[in-house]
Amino acid sequence: MSEQRDPVQDTVPTGISAIDKATPPVPPAGRPEMVIVTGMSGAGRSRAANALEDLDWYVVDNLPPQMLPALAGMMTTVGPGVHRLAAVVDVRSRAFFSSFMRYLGELREAGTSVRLVFLDADGATLVRRFESSRRPHPLQGTGTILDGIEHERTLLAGLKGIADEVIDTTRLSVHELARRVREVVAADAELPLRVTVMSFGFKYGLPMDADHVLDVRFIPNPYWVSELRHLTGRDAPVAQYVFRQAGAAAFVDGYADLLAQALPHYVDELKPNVTIAVGCTGGKHRSVATVERVGERLRTQGFSVVTQHRDLGRE
């Protein structure tokens, strides 16, 4: 009788996990959350929406208020669906906006965890922002920008009074506003830091998106060892050769430890993606071995790290 064969084992090369095994399961979420961002035109609603997207919220801009209950009903606590939803609602909705309070009440009566964030700024600041953007205020009609601002402030006075959080953006830069949004809506969540450690060959050019560049061409090149030339930095004999060289292991480990001190501060500056590029001549031996070592050392210190080898196989 012929031996039974496993089609997955037979079609997936050794050392490469099957796709379904490599894809991490989506952890269950707690109670679905909704944040409604509203407020004065020109006060920074779009910037706030961008900050929420960076925090992995699903953001819908310029949503008619009557769509809020239906959208909330699409949220889920399991699987890859929407767990955290942010809706930007403003006077561009015109007639729809007058019924906002009713739909907000329906959300809360249905048990949706919803927070209302109101963005405001003083009149002079709003006028200056509209003039710099050369766009009319959505409510100014045939009047001035200030007329539109005063009209909008009257319409929104009641809504501001019931907001869970009011953010005055008069003196805030775009980065300060993003930090403030994080403080308000993501007190229990951190902006995730994603670290990419990438090998490359200098003869193919520097990676354009590198935040740090490390040159390891000072390490003797395994290319000139005939037994190692056909291998790559992922192979144990090459890595052993590279890190047996005087000072190589201490240098690479020290570099990784130095990075570990700096990386958390990128999140403080609202930069969640950091790319560390490591280069050697061809991007096959020394840089590849170094990337694997740096990546593993950063992982042991709690960082989420992806390793890439840009030029591997190009020779």
Coordinates of N, CA and C in Angstrom, one line a residue, residues 192-198 209-212 259 262-267 271-277 304-306:
P192 N 0.7 51.7 18.3 CA 1.7 50.6 18.1 C 2.9 51.0 17.4
L193 N 4.1 50.5 17.9 CA 5.4 50.8 17.2 C 5.7 49.6 16.3
R194 N 5.9 49.9 15.0 CA 6.3 48.8 14.1 C 7.7 49.1 13.6
V195 N 8.6 48.1 13.9 CA 10.0 48.3 13.6 C 10.3 47.3 12.4
T196 N 10.9 47.9 11.4 CA 11.4 47.1 10.2 C 12.9 47.2 10.2
V197 N 13.5 46.0 10.2 CA 15.0 45.9 10.1 C 15.3 45.3 8.7
M198 N 15.9 46.0 7.9 CA 16.1 45.7 6.5 C 17.5 45.6 6.1
D209 N 13.4 54.9 2.4 CA 12.6 55.1 3.6 C 13.3 54.8 4.9
A210 N 14.6 54.7 4.9 CA 15.4 54.3 6.1 C 15.4 55.5 7.0
D211 N 15.2 55.2 8.3 CA 15.3 56.2 9.4 C 16.7 56.1 10.0
H212 N 17.3 54.9 10.0 CA 18.7 54.7 10.5 C 19.4 53.8 9.4
L259 N 19.5 51.2 20.0 CA 18.2 51.5 19.3 C 17.1 51.3 20.3
A262 N 16.1 54.3 22.2 CA 15.5 55.4 21.4 C 14.1 55.1 20.8
L263 N 13.9 53.8 20.5 CA 12.6 53.5 19.7 C 11.3 53.9 20.4
P264 N 11.2 53.7 21.7 CA 9.9 54.1 22.3 C 9.6 55.6 22.2
H265 N 10.6 56.4 22.0 CA 10.3 57.9 21.9 C 9.8 58.2 20.5
Y266 N 9.9 57.4 19.5 CA 9.3 57.6 18.2 C 7.8 57.7 18.4
V267 N 7.2 56.9 19.2 CA 5.8 56.9 19.5 C 5.4 58.2 20.1
K271 N 5.4 58.9 15.5 CA 6.0 58.2 14.3 C 6.0 56.7 14.7
P272 N 4.9 56.0 14.3 CA 4.8 54.6 14.7 C 5.6 53.6 13.8
N273 N 6.2 54.1 12.7 CA 6.9 53.2 11.8 C 8.3 53.6 11.7
V274 N 9.2 52.7 12.1 CA 10.7 53.0 12.1 C 11.4 51.9 11.2
T275 N 12.2 52.4 10.3 CA 12.9 51.4 9.4 C 14.4 51.6 9.7
I276 N 15.1 50.5 10.1 CA 16.5 50.4 10.3 C 17.1 49.6 9.1
A277 N 18.0 50.3 8.4 CA 18.6 49.6 7.2 C 20.0 49.3 7.5
S304 N 8.0 44.8 18.5 CA 7.4 44.1 17.3 C 8.3 44.4 16.1
V305 N 8.9 43.4 15.6 CA 9.9 43.6 14.6 C 9.7 42.7 13.3
V306 N 9.8 43.3 12.2 CA 9.7 42.6 10.9 C 11.1 42.7 10.2

